Every structure is written in C-alpha cells, then in structure tokens.
C-alpha cells in the first residue's frame, strides 16, 4: 500500500492531499466502512458533529489498528454551537475519546445568524489551548473570510467548499489561494452524477483509469484537496490510487469547462444557506 503524498497547510500542518468523507456512514456499518478506508490507506478522515458519526471514527481507527497519531482527524462545529465553539470542540473530544483533533472547521457561516466571527474566535482559543492543531472553515465566501481574518488576525488554514466538475469554484479557489488558504472539496465526484460526462470518460479511456479517478486527479491538478466518500472497499481503494497518472492541461480544461453557474448539487449557496 503506497503512502498518500502530503502537503503543508498555511499554518505549517502537514496533511494528506486526499482524504475520506464519512457522511452518512453511521453505526456498525459506518465503523466497518471507515475502518476499511483506513485499511486501504486513507489517513485524513473528515467528520462533523452533524454527521453523528464522530464516535464511529474513533472506533474505526481502533478496529483498523492504525496508529491514532498517523491519522489526520477533522471535525466541524455546527451552526447551533457558533456562540460556544470551544465547548463544542471539547464535547467532540469527549465523544471521540481523543486528546486532540488535527483539524476543526466551522461547518457553515450561517450569515443570517451573525455569529461566525465569534465562532472563529472560539476555534482560535481552542487551538491556543492545544485542543486542535489546525483550524479552518467550510463554505466561507471571500467576504466571510475577510471578516474573520480582520477581526482576529488569524487566517484559516483550510476552506472546505462544494467543488466538482459541474461547480469548479474558480473564483473561490483563487480567493482562498490569495489568502494562503487550502481549498478542500466536498462532494468531489459530484456524488457520482458527473462521472459519465464526455471529457471525464474520454480521459478515463486515455489513461486506463476509472472516471472517478480522473475527477479526483483533476482536483489535485487544480490544487484542491478532495474528500471522496464511498462505503465500498473496492471504490475506496481505486479512489485513492490516483498517483500513477496525470491529466494534460487540455484534459483538465475540458473537465473544468463542464462547470455551470447553477452547477451546485442542491441549493447550498453559503450566502444564505443555514445549517444548524
Ligand atoms: N462541508 C460541507 O458542508 C459538506 C457537505 C457535503 C459533504 N461533505 C463532506 O464531503 C464528503 C464527500 O461528499 P459526498 O459524499 O457528498 O459526495 P462524493 O464523495 O462526491 O460522492 C459520494 C457518492 O459517490 C459514490 N461513489 C464513490 N466512489 C465512486 C466511484 N469510484 N464510482 C462511482 N461512484 C462512486 C458513493 O457511493 P458508494 O458509497 O456506494 O461507493 C456516493 O454515493 C462527505 O462524506 C463529507 O465528509 C461536506
């Protein structure tokens, strides 16, 4: 099993260039699926309080026999905890029976609530207290980013946003990069919905790989960090095996050209979406 290459985030933390998404893996099946992901080699596990599977993540690490110190564990603070983000992180640590988290993100800015600056201050405090190594956000627009950076002087290391060929996020990626923030991609293979698009299928044929491998490689080519989910061990394995080929500029551009302004999978525009 080859090791996944790593990259260094803006805060100096080292992280695998591709991780495993755990929503909606829960219960015994969830533990089995996450443990299998660790066994095939994933070392970044993305969970959230709202996925209700943080306990399963720790159990899966135990079952897999992989050293906890070798796994980058990332969770997210939900909207209902924006005013008590540090307490939310302490609760996650208790639920997960861990001494520290590798990364914590604010799950959604929920602008209508108006508490994301306070939530960010809570994450900053938690990092200073040693509860978490790296802090970041999710679904933050450039305006949200600037507000929290200006208020605290602390730049998020990561911004996890919806990104796949139907919604390639060129402007958001550029805005993240300008601020030294790594863009993480949620729903990186578009929940499987874009895998039969012509440029994806053509590149898969040309490189003798699967359409999902093409799309995940496309993310690396653009500098984003994809977090594919699969409950199937064989798909988990192939989704991780994307380091033996590369896409040409023309292939990358043809896949990016699948993007549409209305390409989001559902109505999750962070300027108004609310998730508690
Ligand atoms: N921050 C946020 O607001 C946010 C929002 C949504 C998601 N996320 C995170 O992002 C992760 C991934 O997103 P996602 O689960 O929505 O979408 P995704 O990873 O793009 O797609 C997952 C779907 O694709 C299927 N699939 C996986 N590998 C495949 C392959 N090789 N060929 C064909 N189909 C394949 C999976 O089915 P099988 O399981 O049957 O293989 C599943 O139905 C989540 O698990 C979560 O951790 C974050």
PDB file of C-alpha atoms and ligand atoms in Angstrom:
ATOM      1  CA  UNK A   1       0.000   0.000   0.000  1.00  0.00           C
ATOM      2  CA  UNK A   2       1.581   3.266  -1.145  1.00  0.00           C
ATOM      3  CA  UNK A   3       1.517   6.247   1.211  1.00  0.00           C
ATOM      4  CA  UNK A   4      -0.607   9.215   0.136  1.00  0.00           C
ATOM      5  CA  UNK A   5       1.590  12.262  -0.546  1.00  0.00           C
ATOM      6  CA  UNK A   6       1.155  15.164   1.834  1.00  0.00           C
ATOM      7  CA  UNK A   7       1.033  18.936   1.525  1.00  0.00           C
ATOM      8  CA  UNK A   8       1.745  21.663   4.034  1.00  0.00           C
ATOM      9  CA  UNK A   9      -1.102  23.997   5.010  1.00  0.00           C
ATOM     10  CA  UNK A  10      -0.639  27.726   5.607  1.00  0.00           C
ATOM     11  CA  UNK A  11      -0.248  27.109   9.356  1.00  0.00           C
ATOM     12  CA  UNK A  12       2.576  24.599   8.793  1.00  0.00           C
ATOM     13  CA  UNK A  13       0.468  21.489   9.437  1.00  0.00           C
ATOM     14  CA  UNK A  14       1.118  18.556   7.117  1.00  0.00           C
ATOM     15  CA  UNK A  15      -1.948  16.866   5.631  1.00  0.00           C
ATOM     16  CA  UNK A  16      -2.603  14.072   3.075  1.00  0.00           C
ATOM     17  CA  UNK A  17      -3.502  15.509  -0.354  1.00  0.00           C
ATOM     18  CA  UNK A  18      -6.698  13.405  -0.453  1.00  0.00           C
ATOM     19  CA  UNK A  19      -8.985  12.385   2.407  1.00  0.00           C
ATOM     20  CA  UNK A  20     -12.010  10.243   3.180  1.00  0.00           C
ATOM     21  CA  UNK A  21     -15.523  11.732   3.566  1.00  0.00           C
ATOM     22  CA  UNK A  22     -17.665   9.973   6.157  1.00  0.00           C
ATOM     23  CA  UNK A  23     -21.165  11.349   5.647  1.00  0.00           C
ATOM     24  CA  UNK A  24     -23.575   9.454   6.075  1.00  0.00           C
ATOM     25  CA  UNK A  25     -21.637   6.444   7.415  1.00  0.00           C
ATOM     26  CA  UNK A  26     -23.005   5.530  10.840  1.00  0.00           C
ATOM     27  CA  UNK A  27     -23.419   2.624  13.257  1.00  0.00           C
ATOM     28  CA  UNK A  28     -21.688  -0.738  12.801  1.00  0.00           C
ATOM     29  CA  UNK A  29     -21.768  -0.440   9.001  1.00  0.00           C
ATOM     30  CA  UNK A  30     -20.232   3.006   9.347  1.00  0.00           C
ATOM     31  CA  UNK A  31     -17.422   1.691  11.574  1.00  0.00           C
ATOM     32  CA  UNK A  32     -16.738  -1.093   9.050  1.00  0.00           C
ATOM     33  CA  UNK A  33     -16.663   1.341   6.115  1.00  0.00           C
ATOM     34  CA  UNK A  34     -14.386   3.867   7.851  1.00  0.00           C
ATOM     35  CA  UNK A  35     -12.097   1.083   9.152  1.00  0.00           C
ATOM     36  CA  UNK A  36     -11.847  -0.310   5.628  1.00  0.00           C
ATOM     37  CA  UNK A  37     -10.932   3.157   4.333  1.00  0.00           C
ATOM     38  CA  UNK A  38      -8.099   3.305   6.889  1.00  0.00           C
ATOM     39  CA  UNK A  39      -7.014  -0.218   5.942  1.00  0.00           C
ATOM     40  CA  UNK A  40      -6.751   0.677   2.238  1.00  0.00           C
ATOM     41  CA  UNK A  41      -4.625   3.683   3.179  1.00  0.00           C
ATOM     42  CA  UNK A  42      -6.675   6.851   3.849  1.00  0.00           C
ATOM     43  CA  UNK A  43      -5.041   8.957   6.564  1.00  0.00           C
ATOM     44  CA  UNK A  44      -7.350  12.008   6.567  1.00  0.00           C
ATOM     45  CA  UNK A  45     -10.841  11.340   7.919  1.00  0.00           C
ATOM     46  CA  UNK A  46     -13.470  14.084   7.549  1.00  0.00           C
ATOM     47  CA  UNK A  47     -16.356  14.017  10.018  1.00  0.00           C
ATOM     48  CA  UNK A  48     -18.663  16.615  11.635  1.00  0.00           C
ATOM     49  CA  UNK A  49     -20.814  16.922  14.750  1.00  0.00           C
ATOM     50  CA  UNK A  50     -23.810  16.983  12.409  1.00  0.00           C
ATOM     51  CA  UNK A  51     -22.855  13.665  10.741  1.00  0.00           C
ATOM     52  CA  UNK A  52     -23.486  11.997  14.116  1.00  0.00           C
ATOM     53  CA  UNK A  53     -20.609   9.598  13.473  1.00  0.00           C
ATOM     54  CA  UNK A  54     -17.674  11.047  15.430  1.00  0.00           C
ATOM     55  CA  UNK A  55     -17.770   8.039  17.776  1.00  0.00           C
ATOM     56  CA  UNK A  56     -17.656   5.718  14.768  1.00  0.00           C
ATOM     57  CA  UNK A  57     -14.498   7.431  13.512  1.00  0.00           C
ATOM     58  CA  UNK A  58     -12.590   6.677  16.726  1.00  0.00           C
ATOM     59  CA  UNK A  59     -13.961   3.145  16.822  1.00  0.00           C
ATOM     60  CA  UNK A  60     -12.874   2.618  13.204  1.00  0.00           C
ATOM     61  CA  UNK A  61      -9.344   3.839  13.992  1.00  0.00           C
ATOM     62  CA  UNK A  62      -9.215   1.340  16.869  1.00  0.00           C
ATOM     63  CA  UNK A  63     -10.576  -1.540  14.746  1.00  0.00           C
ATOM     64  CA  UNK A  64      -8.199  -0.777  11.860  1.00  0.00           C
ATOM     65  CA  UNK A  65      -5.135  -0.983  14.082  1.00  0.00           C
ATOM     66  CA  UNK A  66      -3.755   2.197  12.513  1.00  0.00           C
ATOM     67  CA  UNK A  67      -1.951   4.452  14.985  1.00  0.00           C
ATOM     68  CA  UNK A  68      -4.138   7.402  16.006  1.00  0.00           C
ATOM     69  CA  UNK A  69      -1.079   9.629  15.548  1.00  0.00           C
ATOM     70  CA  UNK A  70      -0.909   8.635  11.879  1.00  0.00           C
ATOM     71  CA  UNK A  71      -4.474   9.783  11.147  1.00  0.00           C
ATOM     72  CA  UNK A  72      -5.462  13.398  10.445  1.00  0.00           C
ATOM     73  CA  UNK A  73      -8.866  13.651  12.143  1.00  0.00           C
ATOM     74  CA  UNK A  74     -11.029  16.589  11.077  1.00  0.00           C
ATOM     75  CA  UNK A  75     -14.427  17.553  12.504  1.00  0.00           C
ATOM     76  CA  UNK A  76     -16.748  20.559  12.191  1.00  0.00           C
ATOM     77  CA  UNK A  77     -18.578  22.860  14.593  1.00  0.00           C
ATOM     78  CA  UNK A  78     -22.306  23.090  13.770  1.00  0.00           C
ATOM     79  CA  UNK A  79     -24.340  26.302  13.441  1.00  0.00           C
ATOM     80  CA  UNK A  80     -26.081  25.813  16.787  1.00  0.00           C
ATOM     81  CA  UNK A  81     -22.676  25.958  18.541  1.00  0.00           C
ATOM     82  CA  UNK A  82     -21.308  29.142  16.967  1.00  0.00           C
ATOM     83  CA  UNK A  83     -21.552  31.018  20.244  1.00  0.00           C
ATOM     84  CA  UNK A  84     -19.889  28.157  22.149  1.00  0.00           C
ATOM     85  CA  UNK A  85     -17.402  26.800  19.646  1.00  0.00           C
ATOM     86  CA  UNK A  86     -14.721  25.907  22.174  1.00  0.00           C
ATOM     87  CA  UNK A  87     -17.232  23.916  24.254  1.00  0.00           C
ATOM     88  CA  UNK A  88     -18.388  22.183  21.060  1.00  0.00           C
ATOM     89  CA  UNK A  89     -14.778  21.120  20.390  1.00  0.00           C
ATOM     90  CA  UNK A  90     -14.382  19.872  23.964  1.00  0.00           C
ATOM     91  CA  UNK A  91     -17.552  17.807  23.508  1.00  0.00           C
ATOM     92  CA  UNK A  92     -16.242  16.351  20.235  1.00  0.00           C
ATOM     93  CA  UNK A  93     -13.041  15.352  22.031  1.00  0.00           C
ATOM     94  CA  UNK A  94     -15.095  13.616  24.729  1.00  0.00           C
ATOM     95  CA  UNK A  95     -17.362  11.841  22.234  1.00  0.00           C
ATOM     96  CA  UNK A  96     -14.332  10.738  20.223  1.00  0.00           C
ATOM     97  CA  UNK A  97     -12.247   9.924  23.294  1.00  0.00           C
ATOM     98  CA  UNK A  98      -9.307  11.796  21.802  1.00  0.00           C
ATOM     99  CA  UNK A  99      -6.742  14.114  23.368  1.00  0.00           C
ATOM    100  CA  UNK A 100      -6.565  16.436  20.373  1.00  0.00           C
ATOM    101  CA  UNK A 101      -8.112  16.978  16.962  1.00  0.00           C
ATOM    102  CA  UNK A 102      -5.967  17.528  13.895  1.00  0.00           C
ATOM    103  CA  UNK A 103      -8.390  19.984  12.329  1.00  0.00           C
ATOM    104  CA  UNK A 104     -11.651  21.688  13.232  1.00  0.00           C
ATOM    105  CA  UNK A 105     -13.720  23.709  10.747  1.00  0.00           C
ATOM    106  CA  UNK A 106     -16.751  25.967  11.171  1.00  0.00           C
ATOM    107  CA  UNK A 107     -19.269  23.895   9.185  1.00  0.00           C
ATOM    108  CA  UNK A 108     -21.281  26.777   7.654  1.00  0.00           C
ATOM    109  CA  UNK A 109     -21.079  30.566   8.140  1.00  0.00           C
ATOM    110  CA  UNK A 110     -24.886  30.842   8.565  1.00  0.00           C
ATOM    111  CA  UNK A 111     -24.762  34.609   7.865  1.00  0.00           C
ATOM    112  CA  UNK A 112     -28.343  35.196   8.996  1.00  0.00           C
ATOM    113  CA  UNK A 113     -27.330  34.050  12.495  1.00  0.00           C
ATOM    114  CA  UNK A 114     -24.438  36.535  12.523  1.00  0.00           C
ATOM    115  CA  UNK A 115     -22.136  34.602  14.896  1.00  0.00           C
ATOM    116  CA  UNK A 116     -19.376  33.242  12.647  1.00  0.00           C
ATOM    117  CA  UNK A 117     -16.775  35.754  13.884  1.00  0.00           C
ATOM    118  CA  UNK A 118     -17.446  34.633  17.456  1.00  0.00           C
ATOM    119  CA  UNK A 119     -17.243  31.008  16.312  1.00  0.00           C
ATOM    120  CA  UNK A 120     -13.869  31.693  14.689  1.00  0.00           C
ATOM    121  CA  UNK A 121     -12.578  33.269  17.912  1.00  0.00           C
ATOM    122  CA  UNK A 122     -13.652  30.056  19.673  1.00  0.00           C
ATOM    123  CA  UNK A 123     -11.579  27.972  17.250  1.00  0.00           C
ATOM    124  CA  UNK A 124      -8.583  30.288  17.738  1.00  0.00           C
ATOM    125  CA  UNK A 125      -8.911  29.869  21.539  1.00  0.00           C
ATOM    126  CA  UNK A 126      -9.179  26.074  21.179  1.00  0.00           C
ATOM    127  CA  UNK A 127      -6.009  25.961  19.109  1.00  0.00           C
ATOM    128  CA  UNK A 128      -4.168  28.117  21.641  1.00  0.00           C
ATOM    129  CA  UNK A 129      -5.324  25.706  24.368  1.00  0.00           C
ATOM    130  CA  UNK A 130      -3.862  22.762  22.427  1.00  0.00           C
ATOM    131  CA  UNK A 131      -7.211  21.085  21.701  1.00  0.00           C
ATOM    132  CA  UNK A 132      -6.694  21.245  17.939  1.00  0.00           C
ATOM    133  CA  UNK A 133      -3.630  21.541  15.694  1.00  0.00           C
ATOM    134  CA  UNK A 134      -5.132  23.266  12.648  1.00  0.00           C
ATOM    135  CA  UNK A 135      -8.253  25.414  12.314  1.00  0.00           C
ATOM    136  CA  UNK A 136     -10.289  26.322   9.281  1.00  0.00           C
ATOM    137  CA  UNK A 137     -13.730  26.948   7.870  1.00  0.00           C
ATOM    138  CA  UNK A 138     -16.201  25.443   5.440  1.00  0.00           C
ATOM    139  CA  UNK A 139     -18.487  27.133   2.943  1.00  0.00           C
ATOM    140  CA  UNK A 140     -16.982  30.570   3.600  1.00  0.00           C
ATOM    141  CA  UNK A 141     -17.142  33.130   0.772  1.00  0.00           C
ATOM    142  CA  UNK A 142     -14.260  35.630   0.310  1.00  0.00           C
ATOM    143  CA  UNK A 143     -16.284  38.248   2.261  1.00  0.00           C
ATOM    144  CA  UNK A 144     -16.764  35.860   5.206  1.00  0.00           C
ATOM    145  CA  UNK A 145     -13.043  35.031   5.137  1.00  0.00           C
ATOM    146  CA  UNK A 146     -12.009  38.675   5.200  1.00  0.00           C
ATOM    147  CA  UNK A 147     -14.317  39.420   8.115  1.00  0.00           C
ATOM    148  CA  UNK A 148     -12.907  36.706  10.375  1.00  0.00           C
ATOM    149  CA  UNK A 149      -9.295  37.422   9.378  1.00  0.00           C
ATOM    150  CA  UNK A 150      -9.729  41.127  10.064  1.00  0.00           C
ATOM    151  CA  UNK A 151     -11.441  40.537  13.404  1.00  0.00           C
ATOM    152  CA  UNK A 152      -8.881  38.073  14.782  1.00  0.00           C
ATOM    153  CA  UNK A 153      -5.695  38.439  12.722  1.00  0.00           C
ATOM    154  CA  UNK A 154      -5.824  34.662  12.192  1.00  0.00           C
ATOM    155  CA  UNK A 155      -6.200  33.162   8.705  1.00  0.00           C
ATOM    156  CA  UNK A 156      -7.967  29.786   8.369  1.00  0.00           C
ATOM    157  CA  UNK A 157      -5.677  27.012   7.109  1.00  0.00           C
ATOM    158  CA  UNK A 158      -8.471  25.382   5.073  1.00  0.00           C
ATOM    159  CA  UNK A 159     -11.795  26.239   3.480  1.00  0.00           C
ATOM    160  CA  UNK A 160     -13.934  23.200   2.599  1.00  0.00           C
ATOM    161  CA  UNK A 161     -16.399  24.051  -0.172  1.00  0.00           C
ATOM    162  CA  UNK A 162     -18.604  22.272  -2.696  1.00  0.00           C
ATOM    163  CA  UNK A 163     -16.385  21.547  -5.694  1.00  0.00           C
ATOM    164  CA  UNK A 164     -16.686  19.115  -8.607  1.00  0.00           C
ATOM    165  CA  UNK A 165     -16.597  19.452 -12.411  1.00  0.00           C
ATOM    166  CA  UNK A 166     -20.152  20.862 -12.571  1.00  0.00           C
ATOM    167  CA  UNK A 167     -19.137  23.508  -9.985  1.00  0.00           C
ATOM    168  CA  UNK A 168     -15.372  24.086 -10.244  1.00  0.00           C
ATOM    169  CA  UNK A 169     -15.244  27.163  -7.953  1.00  0.00           C
ATOM    170  CA  UNK A 170     -12.586  29.082  -9.928  1.00  0.00           C
ATOM    171  CA  UNK A 171     -13.205  32.395  -8.114  1.00  0.00           C
ATOM    172  CA  UNK A 172     -13.405  30.854  -4.651  1.00  0.00           C
ATOM    173  CA  UNK A 173     -10.221  28.842  -5.242  1.00  0.00           C
ATOM    174  CA  UNK A 174      -8.399  31.972  -6.392  1.00  0.00           C
ATOM    175  CA  UNK A 175      -9.653  33.875  -3.328  1.00  0.00           C
ATOM    176  CA  UNK A 176      -8.533  31.067  -0.999  1.00  0.00           C
ATOM    177  CA  UNK A 177      -5.121  30.851  -2.665  1.00  0.00           C
ATOM    178  CA  UNK A 178      -4.578  34.636  -2.424  1.00  0.00           C
ATOM    179  CA  UNK A 179      -5.062  34.360   1.333  1.00  0.00           C
ATOM    180  CA  UNK A 180      -2.823  31.257   1.692  1.00  0.00           C
ATOM    181  CA  UNK A 181      -5.836  29.002   2.396  1.00  0.00           C
ATOM    182  CA  UNK A 182      -6.043  25.411   1.096  1.00  0.00           C
ATOM    183  CA  UNK A 183      -9.357  24.649  -0.631  1.00  0.00           C
ATOM    184  CA  UNK A 184     -10.843  21.303   0.376  1.00  0.00           C
ATOM    185  CA  UNK A 185     -13.504  19.866  -1.960  1.00  0.00           C
ATOM    186  CA  UNK A 186     -16.749  18.374  -0.634  1.00  0.00           C
ATOM    187  CA  UNK A 187     -18.783  16.150  -2.958  1.00  0.00           C
ATOM    188  CA  UNK A 188     -15.600  15.985  -5.076  1.00  0.00           C
ATOM    189  CA  UNK A 189     -17.038  13.484  -7.566  1.00  0.00           C
ATOM    190  CA  UNK A 190     -20.399  15.271  -7.584  1.00  0.00           C
ATOM    191  CA  UNK A 191     -21.987  12.317  -5.752  1.00  0.00           C
ATOM    192  CA  UNK A 192     -21.280  10.271  -8.870  1.00  0.00           C
ATOM    193  CA  UNK A 193     -23.520  12.416 -11.054  1.00  0.00           C
ATOM    194  CA  UNK A 194     -20.841  13.776 -13.400  1.00  0.00           C
ATOM    195  CA  UNK A 195     -18.909  10.582 -13.987  1.00  0.00           C
ATOM    196  CA  UNK A 196     -20.490   9.913 -17.393  1.00  0.00           C
ATOM    197  CA  UNK A 197     -19.635  13.367 -18.811  1.00  0.00           C
ATOM    198  CA  UNK A 198     -17.771  13.053 -22.117  1.00  0.00           C
ATOM    199  CA  UNK A 199     -14.411  14.693 -21.167  1.00  0.00           C
ATOM    200  CA  UNK A 200     -14.282  12.593 -17.989  1.00  0.00           C
ATOM    201  CA  UNK A 201     -14.994   9.336 -19.844  1.00  0.00           C
ATOM    202  CA  UNK A 202     -12.515  10.249 -22.616  1.00  0.00           C
ATOM    203  CA  UNK A 203      -9.708  10.911 -20.109  1.00  0.00           C
ATOM    204  CA  UNK A 204     -10.540   7.687 -18.240  1.00  0.00           C
ATOM    205  CA  UNK A 205     -10.157   5.738 -21.503  1.00  0.00           C
ATOM    206  CA  UNK A 206      -6.944   7.534 -22.411  1.00  0.00           C
ATOM    207  CA  UNK A 207      -5.281   6.768 -19.052  1.00  0.00           C
ATOM    208  CA  UNK A 208      -6.946   3.382 -18.460  1.00  0.00           C
ATOM    209  CA  UNK A 209      -8.416   4.508 -15.134  1.00  0.00           C
ATOM    210  CA  UNK A 210     -11.961   4.991 -13.782  1.00  0.00           C
ATOM    211  CA  UNK A 211     -13.971   8.211 -14.286  1.00  0.00           C
ATOM    212  CA  UNK A 212     -13.819   8.818 -10.509  1.00  0.00           C
ATOM    213  CA  UNK A 213     -10.009   8.564 -10.612  1.00  0.00           C
ATOM    214  CA  UNK A 214      -9.970  11.156 -13.414  1.00  0.00           C
ATOM    215  CA  UNK A 215     -12.111  13.586 -11.421  1.00  0.00           C
ATOM    216  CA  UNK A 216     -10.050  13.128  -8.243  1.00  0.00           C
ATOM    217  CA  UNK A 217      -6.838  13.685 -10.208  1.00  0.00           C
ATOM    218  CA  UNK A 218      -8.449  16.826 -11.693  1.00  0.00           C
ATOM    219  CA  UNK A 219      -8.789  18.167  -8.130  1.00  0.00           C
ATOM    220  CA  UNK A 220      -5.092  17.603  -7.437  1.00  0.00           C
ATOM    221  CA  UNK A 221      -4.217  19.249 -10.732  1.00  0.00           C
ATOM    222  CA  UNK A 222      -6.163  22.355  -9.656  1.00  0.00           C
ATOM    223  CA  UNK A 223      -4.656  22.321  -6.166  1.00  0.00           C
ATOM    224  CA  UNK A 224      -7.772  21.382  -4.200  1.00  0.00           C
ATOM    225  CA  UNK A 225      -7.891  18.627  -1.610  1.00  0.00           C
ATOM    226  CA  UNK A 226     -10.718  16.147  -2.397  1.00  0.00           C
ATOM    227  CA  UNK A 227     -12.643  14.188   0.255  1.00  0.00           C
ATOM    228  CA  UNK A 228     -14.479  11.391  -1.609  1.00  0.00           C
ATOM    229  CA  UNK A 229     -16.902   9.172   0.298  1.00  0.00           C
ATOM    230  CA  UNK A 230     -17.521   5.535  -0.525  1.00  0.00           C
ATOM    231  CA  UNK A 231     -18.963   2.734   1.559  1.00  0.00           C
ATOM    232  CA  UNK A 232     -17.467   0.222  -0.864  1.00  0.00           C
ATOM    233  CA  UNK A 233     -13.909  -1.041  -0.135  1.00  0.00           C
ATOM    234  CA  UNK A 234     -13.065  -1.512  -3.826  1.00  0.00           C
ATOM    235  CA  UNK A 235     -14.156   2.042  -4.716  1.00  0.00           C
ATOM    236  CA  UNK A 236     -12.348   3.343  -1.646  1.00  0.00           C
ATOM    237  CA  UNK A 237      -9.173   1.683  -2.934  1.00  0.00           C
ATOM    238  CA  UNK A 238      -9.408   2.922  -6.531  1.00  0.00           C
ATOM    239  CA  UNK A 239     -10.406   6.437  -5.417  1.00  0.00           C
ATOM    240  CA  UNK A 240      -7.092   6.606  -3.539  1.00  0.00           C
ATOM    241  CA  UNK A 241      -4.977   5.227  -6.400  1.00  0.00           C
ATOM    242  CA  UNK A 242      -4.591   8.394  -8.414  1.00  0.00           C
ATOM    243  CA  UNK A 243      -0.859   8.949  -8.242  1.00  0.00           C
ATOM    244  CA  UNK A 244       0.216   6.789 -11.194  1.00  0.00           C
ATOM    245  CA  UNK A 245      -1.038   9.126 -13.947  1.00  0.00           C
ATOM    246  CA  UNK A 246      -1.608  12.815 -14.600  1.00  0.00           C
ATOM    247  CA  UNK A 247      -4.020  14.764 -16.774  1.00  0.00           C
ATOM    248  CA  UNK A 248      -2.861  17.029 -19.579  1.00  0.00           C
ATOM    249  CA  UNK A 249      -3.737  20.735 -19.482  1.00  0.00           C
ATOM    250  CA  UNK A 250      -6.245  20.113 -22.300  1.00  0.00           C
ATOM    251  CA  UNK A 251      -7.961  17.296 -20.372  1.00  0.00           C
ATOM    252  CA  UNK A 252      -8.070  19.424 -17.222  1.00  0.00           C
ATOM    253  CA  UNK A 253      -9.542  22.377 -19.115  1.00  0.00           C
ATOM    254  CA  UNK A 254     -12.180  20.210 -20.840  1.00  0.00           C
ATOM    255  CA  UNK A 255     -13.320  18.874 -17.453  1.00  0.00           C
ATOM    256  CA  UNK A 256     -13.354  22.358 -15.901  1.00  0.00           C
ATOM    257  CA  UNK A 257     -15.477  23.532 -18.849  1.00  0.00           C
ATOM    258  CA  UNK A 258     -18.283  21.267 -17.571  1.00  0.00           C
ATOM    259  CA  UNK A 259     -18.840  23.908 -14.872  1.00  0.00           C
ATOM    260  CA  UNK A 260     -22.133  25.832 -14.810  1.00  0.00           C
ATOM    261  CA  UNK A 261     -23.196  28.762 -12.605  1.00  0.00           C
ATOM    262  CA  UNK A 262     -26.148  26.608 -11.459  1.00  0.00           C
ATOM    263  CA  UNK A 263     -23.958  23.502 -11.083  1.00  0.00           C
ATOM    264  CA  UNK A 264     -24.402  23.098  -7.317  1.00  0.00           C
ATOM    265  CA  UNK A 265     -25.808  19.686  -6.334  1.00  0.00           C
ATOM    266  CA  UNK A 266     -28.510  21.277  -4.206  1.00  0.00           C
ATOM    267  CA  UNK A 267     -29.427  24.742  -3.035  1.00  0.00           C
ATOM    268  CA  UNK A 268     -26.394  25.212  -0.781  1.00  0.00           C
ATOM    269  CA  UNK A 269     -25.357  28.789  -1.521  1.00  0.00           C
ATOM    270  CA  UNK A 270     -23.414  29.887   1.590  1.00  0.00           C
ATOM    271  CA  UNK A 271     -24.562  33.493   1.249  1.00  0.00           C
ATOM    272  CA  UNK A 272     -27.967  32.394   2.574  1.00  0.00           C
ATOM    273  CA  UNK A 273     -27.887  28.646   3.365  1.00  0.00           C
ATOM    274  CA  UNK A 274     -28.443  27.902   7.060  1.00  0.00           C
ATOM    275  CA  UNK A 275     -27.446  24.648   8.701  1.00  0.00           C
ATOM    276  CA  UNK A 276     -27.768  24.341  12.451  1.00  0.00           C
TER     277      UNK A 276
HETATM  278  N1  LIG B   1     -18.659  20.814   4.499  1.00  0.00           N
HETATM  279  C1  LIG B   1     -19.828  20.530   3.984  1.00  0.00           C
HETATM  280  O1  LIG B   1     -20.773  21.336   4.022  1.00  0.00           O
HETATM  281  C2  LIG B   1     -20.018  19.193   3.340  1.00  0.00           C
HETATM  282  C3  LIG B   1     -21.179  18.942   2.560  1.00  0.00           C
HETATM  283  C4  LIG B   1     -21.288  17.691   1.954  1.00  0.00           C
HETATM  284  C5  LIG B   1     -20.278  16.734   2.092  1.00  0.00           C
HETATM  285  N2  LIG B   1     -19.179  16.998   2.867  1.00  0.00           N
HETATM  286  C6  LIG B   1     -18.064  16.022   3.027  1.00  0.00           C
HETATM  287  O2  LIG B   1     -17.621  15.605   1.746  1.00  0.00           O
HETATM  288  C7  LIG B   1     -17.665  14.193   1.667  1.00  0.00           C
HETATM  289  C8  LIG B   1     -17.903  13.709   0.254  1.00  0.00           C
HETATM  290  O3  LIG B   1     -19.072  14.282  -0.294  1.00  0.00           O
HETATM  291  P1  LIG B   1     -20.331  13.419  -0.784  1.00  0.00           P
HETATM  292  O4  LIG B   1     -20.384  12.157  -0.031  1.00  0.00           O
HETATM  293  O5  LIG B   1     -21.496  14.338  -0.756  1.00  0.00           O
HETATM  294  O6  LIG B   1     -20.039  13.179  -2.335  1.00  0.00           O
HETATM  295  P2  LIG B   1     -18.943  12.398  -3.201  1.00  0.00           P
HETATM  296  O7  LIG B   1     -17.808  11.942  -2.384  1.00  0.00           O
HETATM  297  O8  LIG B   1     -18.696  13.267  -4.381  1.00  0.00           O
HETATM  298  O9  LIG B   1     -19.757  11.154  -3.754  1.00  0.00           O
HETATM  299  C9  LIG B   1     -20.171  10.085  -2.943  1.00  0.00           C
HETATM  300  C10 LIG B   1     -21.095   9.199  -3.772  1.00  0.00           C
HETATM  301  O10 LIG B   1     -20.392   8.701  -4.920  1.00  0.00           O
HETATM  302  C11 LIG B   1     -20.369   7.271  -4.890  1.00  0.00           C
HETATM  303  N3  LIG B   1     -19.030   6.851  -5.303  1.00  0.00           N
HETATM  304  C12 LIG B   1     -17.890   6.888  -4.580  1.00  0.00           C
HETATM  305  N4  LIG B   1     -16.849   6.427  -5.301  1.00  0.00           N
HETATM  306  C13 LIG B   1     -17.343   6.097  -6.516  1.00  0.00           C
HETATM  307  C14 LIG B   1     -16.744   5.565  -7.693  1.00  0.00           C
HETATM  308  N5  LIG B   1     -15.452   5.287  -7.732  1.00  0.00           N
HETATM  309  N6  LIG B   1     -17.551   5.351  -8.767  1.00  0.00           N
HETATM  310  C15 LIG B   1     -18.870   5.638  -8.712  1.00  0.00           C
HETATM  311  N7  LIG B   1     -19.488   6.154  -7.632  1.00  0.00           N
HETATM  312  C16 LIG B   1     -18.728   6.370  -6.529  1.00  0.00           C
HETATM  313  C17 LIG B   1     -20.674   6.871  -3.475  1.00  0.00           C
HETATM  314  O11 LIG B   1     -21.374   5.644  -3.445  1.00  0.00           O
HETATM  315  P3  LIG B   1     -20.819   4.370  -2.608  1.00  0.00           P
HETATM  316  O12 LIG B   1     -20.684   4.799  -1.188  1.00  0.00           O
HETATM  317  O13 LIG B   1     -21.891   3.356  -2.838  1.00  0.00           O
HETATM  318  O14 LIG B   1     -19.497   3.975  -3.236  1.00  0.00           O
HETATM  319  C18 LIG B   1     -21.592   8.006  -3.007  1.00  0.00           C
HETATM  320  O15 LIG B   1     -22.916   7.776  -3.431  1.00  0.00           O
HETATM  321  C19 LIG B   1     -18.782  13.814   2.656  1.00  0.00           C
HETATM  322  O16 LIG B   1     -18.720  12.450   3.011  1.00  0.00           O
HETATM  323  C20 LIG B   1     -18.470  14.753   3.792  1.00  0.00           C
HETATM  324  O17 LIG B   1     -17.373  14.256   4.550  1.00  0.00           O
HETATM  325  C21 LIG B   1     -19.041  18.214   3.475  1.00  0.00           C
END
